[in-house]
């Protein structure tokens, strides 16, 4: 099996994040970027959310390169931004989810003959809730293990991999015509394959496998919830979540 040095792992991490950024641009081009400067149905919260996440992705490109170039002091200095950017992203993810829910209710009230129903709205809440909780968990763990380079890097990569669904999933749906259900199922499988490969490598090379195991389990739970988005369990949970927090 190919052995990757610690130094090369940082360079490859930056490359992976660059590829993810390109995937995000592809996925969001039609529903968002192409509308510049007259964005349609995009609230200030959505703009801020997008800017924060893009800043985070750029951070995930730059930070590993600082380690690769032996600029540890630069890495630590810029890393302080994570303490501010991370919580702002978590808050923005929650607000975007809440805004989407209320826009959905407004649509239902003004379009009673639409085939779109409350159950559809509650089903898609899987995406907002799992993304919000997963990012918050990975960010918190990355910060908690910031003095453990191996664990810290893996949890930070986990935050970046969360962009695969919203980015590439939208590309599959808006550009290639996949249904939302199929597109997000494909990206869920892709997430699990990538993290599974990372986990397998850690196990074989006897590295600290626990971070990637945690990430894999979180992605697995999220993918299962997406497959049961119309189940009574999820519909009741989503409605209770919205009633309590939205």
Short mmCIF file of N, CA and C in Angstrom, two decimals, residues 124-218:
data_model
loop_
_atom_site.label_atom_id
_atom_site.label_comp_id
_atom_site.label_asym_id
_atom_site.label_seq_id
_atom_site.Cartn_x
_atom_site.Cartn_y
_atom_site.Cartn_z
N UNK A 124 -36.66 17.83 3.64
CA UNK A 124 -35.42 18.51 3.24
C UNK A 124 -34.71 19.14 4.43
N UNK A 125 -35.39 19.25 5.56
CA UNK A 125 -34.74 19.76 6.76
C UNK A 125 -33.61 18.86 7.22
N UNK A 126 -33.60 17.61 6.76
CA UNK A 126 -32.47 16.72 7.06
C UNK A 126 -31.16 17.39 6.68
N UNK A 127 -31.15 18.01 5.51
CA UNK A 127 -29.92 18.59 4.97
C UNK A 127 -29.40 19.72 5.84
N UNK A 128 -30.31 20.61 6.24
CA UNK A 128 -29.90 21.76 7.06
C UNK A 128 -29.46 21.31 8.46
N UNK A 129 -30.24 20.43 9.06
CA UNK A 129 -29.96 20.04 10.45
C UNK A 129 -28.68 19.21 10.55
N UNK A 130 -28.53 18.24 9.66
CA UNK A 130 -27.34 17.40 9.75
C UNK A 130 -26.08 18.19 9.42
N UNK A 131 -26.16 19.13 8.47
CA UNK A 131 -25.01 19.95 8.14
C UNK A 131 -24.61 20.84 9.30
N UNK A 132 -25.60 21.46 9.92
CA UNK A 132 -25.37 22.35 11.06
C UNK A 132 -24.73 21.62 12.22
N UNK A 133 -25.29 20.47 12.59
CA UNK A 133 -24.79 19.71 13.73
C UNK A 133 -23.42 19.11 13.42
N UNK A 134 -23.24 18.59 12.21
CA UNK A 134 -21.96 17.96 11.85
C UNK A 134 -20.82 18.97 11.85
N UNK A 135 -21.06 20.14 11.26
CA UNK A 135 -19.99 21.15 11.24
C UNK A 135 -19.65 21.59 12.66
N UNK A 136 -20.68 21.82 13.47
CA UNK A 136 -20.44 22.25 14.85
C UNK A 136 -19.62 21.21 15.61
N UNK A 137 -19.93 19.94 15.41
CA UNK A 137 -19.20 18.87 16.09
C UNK A 137 -17.76 18.78 15.61
N UNK A 138 -17.55 18.77 14.29
CA UNK A 138 -16.19 18.66 13.75
C UNK A 138 -15.34 19.87 14.15
N UNK A 139 -15.94 21.07 14.10
CA UNK A 139 -15.20 22.27 14.47
C UNK A 139 -14.80 22.21 15.95
N UNK A 140 -15.75 21.85 16.81
CA UNK A 140 -15.48 21.78 18.24
C UNK A 140 -14.37 20.77 18.55
N UNK A 141 -14.40 19.62 17.89
CA UNK A 141 -13.38 18.60 18.10
C UNK A 141 -12.03 19.05 17.56
N UNK A 142 -12.04 19.72 16.41
CA UNK A 142 -10.79 20.23 15.83
C UNK A 142 -10.13 21.23 16.77
N UNK A 143 -10.94 22.09 17.38
CA UNK A 143 -10.40 23.07 18.31
C UNK A 143 -9.95 22.41 19.61
N UNK A 144 -10.70 21.43 20.06
CA UNK A 144 -10.34 20.73 21.30
C UNK A 144 -9.02 19.98 21.13
N UNK A 145 -8.76 19.47 19.93
CA UNK A 145 -7.54 18.70 19.65
C UNK A 145 -6.52 19.51 18.85
N UNK A 146 -6.55 20.83 19.01
CA UNK A 146 -5.66 21.68 18.22
C UNK A 146 -4.18 21.43 18.52
N UNK A 147 -3.87 20.87 19.70
CA UNK A 147 -2.48 20.57 20.03
C UNK A 147 -2.08 19.16 19.61
N UNK A 148 -3.04 18.43 19.06
CA UNK A 148 -2.78 17.10 18.51
C UNK A 148 -2.90 17.23 16.99
N UNK A 149 -1.77 17.41 16.32
CA UNK A 149 -1.78 17.74 14.89
C UNK A 149 -2.56 16.73 14.06
N UNK A 150 -2.40 15.45 14.36
CA UNK A 150 -3.06 14.40 13.59
C UNK A 150 -4.58 14.48 13.69
N UNK A 151 -5.09 14.55 14.93
CA UNK A 151 -6.54 14.61 15.13
C UNK A 151 -7.09 15.94 14.62
N UNK A 152 -6.38 17.03 14.91
CA UNK A 152 -6.83 18.35 14.47
C UNK A 152 -7.01 18.39 12.95
N UNK A 153 -6.02 17.89 12.22
CA UNK A 153 -6.09 17.91 10.76
C UNK A 153 -7.27 17.09 10.25
N UNK A 154 -7.50 15.94 10.85
CA UNK A 154 -8.57 15.07 10.38
C UNK A 154 -9.96 15.70 10.60
N UNK A 155 -10.16 16.32 11.76
CA UNK A 155 -11.45 16.96 12.00
C UNK A 155 -11.65 18.19 11.10
N UNK A 156 -10.56 18.90 10.83
CA UNK A 156 -10.67 20.04 9.92
C UNK A 156 -11.01 19.56 8.51
N UNK A 157 -10.41 18.47 8.09
CA UNK A 157 -10.76 17.89 6.78
C UNK A 157 -12.23 17.52 6.78
N UNK A 158 -12.72 16.99 7.90
CA UNK A 158 -14.12 16.63 8.00
C UNK A 158 -15.04 17.80 7.74
N UNK A 159 -14.68 18.99 8.26
CA UNK A 159 -15.51 20.17 8.01
C UNK A 159 -15.53 20.50 6.52
N UNK A 160 -14.41 20.27 5.84
CA UNK A 160 -14.37 20.55 4.41
C UNK A 160 -15.18 19.56 3.60
N UNK A 161 -15.14 18.29 4.00
CA UNK A 161 -15.88 17.27 3.26
C UNK A 161 -17.38 17.50 3.31
N UNK A 162 -17.84 18.23 4.32
CA UNK A 162 -19.27 18.54 4.41
C UNK A 162 -19.75 19.37 3.22
N UNK A 163 -18.82 19.99 2.50
CA UNK A 163 -19.19 20.81 1.34
C UNK A 163 -19.52 19.97 0.11
N UNK A 164 -19.20 18.69 0.14
CA UNK A 164 -19.45 17.84 -1.02
C UNK A 164 -20.94 17.77 -1.34
N UNK A 165 -21.77 17.58 -0.33
CA UNK A 165 -23.21 17.49 -0.56
C UNK A 165 -23.80 18.75 -1.15
N UNK A 166 -23.66 19.89 -0.47
CA UNK A 166 -24.23 21.14 -0.99
C UNK A 166 -23.63 21.55 -2.34
N UNK A 167 -22.33 21.31 -2.54
CA UNK A 167 -21.68 21.73 -3.76
C UNK A 167 -21.90 20.78 -4.92
N UNK A 168 -21.30 19.60 -4.83
CA UNK A 168 -21.39 18.63 -5.91
C UNK A 168 -22.82 18.11 -6.05
N UNK A 169 -23.53 17.99 -4.93
CA UNK A 169 -24.93 17.55 -5.00
C UNK A 169 -25.77 18.48 -5.84
N UNK A 170 -25.59 19.79 -5.65
CA UNK A 170 -26.32 20.77 -6.46
C UNK A 170 -25.90 20.68 -7.92
N UNK A 171 -24.62 20.43 -8.17
CA UNK A 171 -24.16 20.29 -9.55
C UNK A 171 -24.83 19.12 -10.25
N UNK A 172 -24.92 17.99 -9.56
CA UNK A 172 -25.56 16.81 -10.13
C UNK A 172 -27.04 17.07 -10.41
N UNK A 173 -27.67 17.83 -9.52
CA UNK A 173 -29.10 18.10 -9.66
C UNK A 173 -29.38 19.17 -10.71
N UNK A 174 -28.69 20.31 -10.61
CA UNK A 174 -29.00 21.45 -11.47
C UNK A 174 -28.39 21.36 -12.86
N UNK A 175 -27.27 20.67 -12.98
CA UNK A 175 -26.59 20.58 -14.28
C UNK A 175 -26.86 19.27 -15.00
N UNK A 176 -26.85 18.17 -14.25
CA UNK A 176 -27.00 16.86 -14.88
C UNK A 176 -28.40 16.28 -14.75
N UNK A 177 -29.28 16.98 -14.05
CA UNK A 177 -30.68 16.56 -14.01
C UNK A 177 -31.03 15.48 -13.02
N UNK A 178 -30.14 15.16 -12.09
CA UNK A 178 -30.47 14.18 -11.06
C UNK A 178 -31.52 14.76 -10.12
N UNK A 179 -32.39 13.90 -9.61
CA UNK A 179 -33.31 14.36 -8.58
C UNK A 179 -32.51 14.72 -7.33
N UNK A 180 -33.09 15.57 -6.48
CA UNK A 180 -32.39 15.95 -5.25
C UNK A 180 -32.08 14.72 -4.41
N UNK A 181 -33.04 13.80 -4.32
CA UNK A 181 -32.84 12.59 -3.53
C UNK A 181 -31.66 11.78 -4.06
N UNK A 182 -31.61 11.59 -5.38
CA UNK A 182 -30.54 10.80 -5.98
C UNK A 182 -29.19 11.52 -5.86
N UNK A 183 -29.18 12.83 -6.11
CA UNK A 183 -27.94 13.59 -6.07
C UNK A 183 -27.30 13.54 -4.69
N UNK A 184 -28.12 13.76 -3.66
CA UNK A 184 -27.57 13.75 -2.30
C UNK A 184 -27.23 12.34 -1.83
N UNK A 185 -27.90 11.35 -2.36
CA UNK A 185 -27.53 9.96 -2.04
C UNK A 185 -26.16 9.65 -2.62
N UNK A 186 -25.92 10.12 -3.84
CA UNK A 186 -24.61 9.90 -4.48
C UNK A 186 -23.50 10.59 -3.69
N UNK A 187 -23.73 11.84 -3.30
CA UNK A 187 -22.69 12.54 -2.56
C UNK A 187 -22.50 11.96 -1.16
N UNK A 188 -23.57 11.42 -0.57
CA UNK A 188 -23.42 10.74 0.72
C UNK A 188 -22.51 9.52 0.58
N UNK A 189 -22.71 8.77 -0.48
CA UNK A 189 -21.86 7.60 -0.73
C UNK A 189 -20.42 8.04 -0.96
N UNK A 190 -20.25 9.14 -1.70
CA UNK A 190 -18.91 9.66 -1.96
C UNK A 190 -18.22 10.06 -0.66
N UNK A 191 -18.96 10.73 0.21
CA UNK A 191 -18.41 11.10 1.52
C UNK A 191 -17.94 9.86 2.28
N UNK A 192 -18.79 8.85 2.30
CA UNK A 192 -18.46 7.64 3.06
C UNK A 192 -17.27 6.90 2.45
N UNK A 193 -17.16 6.91 1.13
CA UNK A 193 -16.03 6.26 0.47
C UNK A 193 -14.72 6.99 0.81
N UNK A 194 -14.76 8.31 0.76
CA UNK A 194 -13.54 9.09 1.05
C UNK A 194 -13.11 8.90 2.50
N UNK A 195 -14.05 9.10 3.43
CA UNK A 195 -13.70 8.96 4.84
C UNK A 195 -13.36 7.51 5.16
N UNK A 196 -14.06 6.58 4.51
CA UNK A 196 -13.76 5.17 4.71
C UNK A 196 -12.34 4.83 4.27
N UNK A 197 -11.90 5.43 3.16
CA UNK A 197 -10.53 5.21 2.69
C UNK A 197 -9.53 5.80 3.68
N UNK A 198 -9.83 6.99 4.20
CA UNK A 198 -8.95 7.59 5.21
C UNK A 198 -8.87 6.72 6.45
N UNK A 199 -10.02 6.21 6.87
CA UNK A 199 -10.09 5.37 8.06
C UNK A 199 -9.32 4.07 7.85
N UNK A 200 -9.51 3.46 6.69
CA UNK A 200 -8.80 2.23 6.37
C UNK A 200 -7.29 2.42 6.36
N UNK A 201 -6.85 3.56 5.81
CA UNK A 201 -5.42 3.86 5.78
C UNK A 201 -4.88 4.00 7.20
N UNK A 202 -5.62 4.71 8.05
CA UNK A 202 -5.17 4.88 9.44
C UNK A 202 -5.07 3.54 10.16
N UNK A 203 -6.04 2.66 9.92
CA UNK A 203 -6.02 1.36 10.58
C UNK A 203 -4.84 0.52 10.10
N UNK A 204 -4.62 0.51 8.80
CA UNK A 204 -3.54 -0.31 8.24
C UNK A 204 -2.17 0.20 8.69
N UNK A 205 -2.03 1.52 8.71
CA UNK A 205 -0.74 2.12 9.08
C UNK A 205 -0.61 2.34 10.59
N UNK A 206 -1.60 1.85 11.34
CA UNK A 206 -1.59 1.95 12.80
C UNK A 206 -1.45 3.40 13.27
N UNK A 207 -2.16 4.28 12.60
CA UNK A 207 -2.22 5.68 13.01
C UNK A 207 -3.46 5.89 13.87
N UNK A 208 -3.62 7.09 14.40
CA UNK A 208 -4.78 7.39 15.23
C UNK A 208 -6.04 7.38 14.36
N UNK A 209 -6.81 6.32 14.46
CA UNK A 209 -7.97 6.15 13.59
C UNK A 209 -9.25 6.76 14.16
N UNK A 210 -9.23 7.13 15.46
CA UNK A 210 -10.46 7.55 16.12
C UNK A 210 -11.12 8.77 15.46
N UNK A 211 -10.36 9.81 15.09
CA UNK A 211 -11.03 10.96 14.44
C UNK A 211 -11.79 10.57 13.17
N UNK A 212 -11.16 9.80 12.30
CA UNK A 212 -11.85 9.41 11.08
C UNK A 212 -13.00 8.45 11.35
N UNK A 213 -12.91 7.68 12.42
CA UNK A 213 -14.03 6.81 12.81
C UNK A 213 -15.22 7.67 13.23
N UNK A 214 -14.95 8.70 14.02
CA UNK A 214 -16.02 9.61 14.44
C UNK A 214 -16.65 10.28 13.22
N UNK A 215 -15.81 10.76 12.32
CA UNK A 215 -16.30 11.44 11.12
C UNK A 215 -17.14 10.48 10.28
N UNK A 216 -16.66 9.25 10.13
CA UNK A 216 -17.38 8.25 9.34
C UNK A 216 -18.76 7.98 9.96
N UNK A 217 -18.81 7.82 11.26
CA UNK A 217 -20.08 7.54 11.94
C UNK A 217 -21.06 8.70 11.76
N UNK A 218 -20.56 9.93 11.87
CA UNK A 218 -21.42 11.10 11.70
C UNK A 218 -21.98 11.16 10.28
#
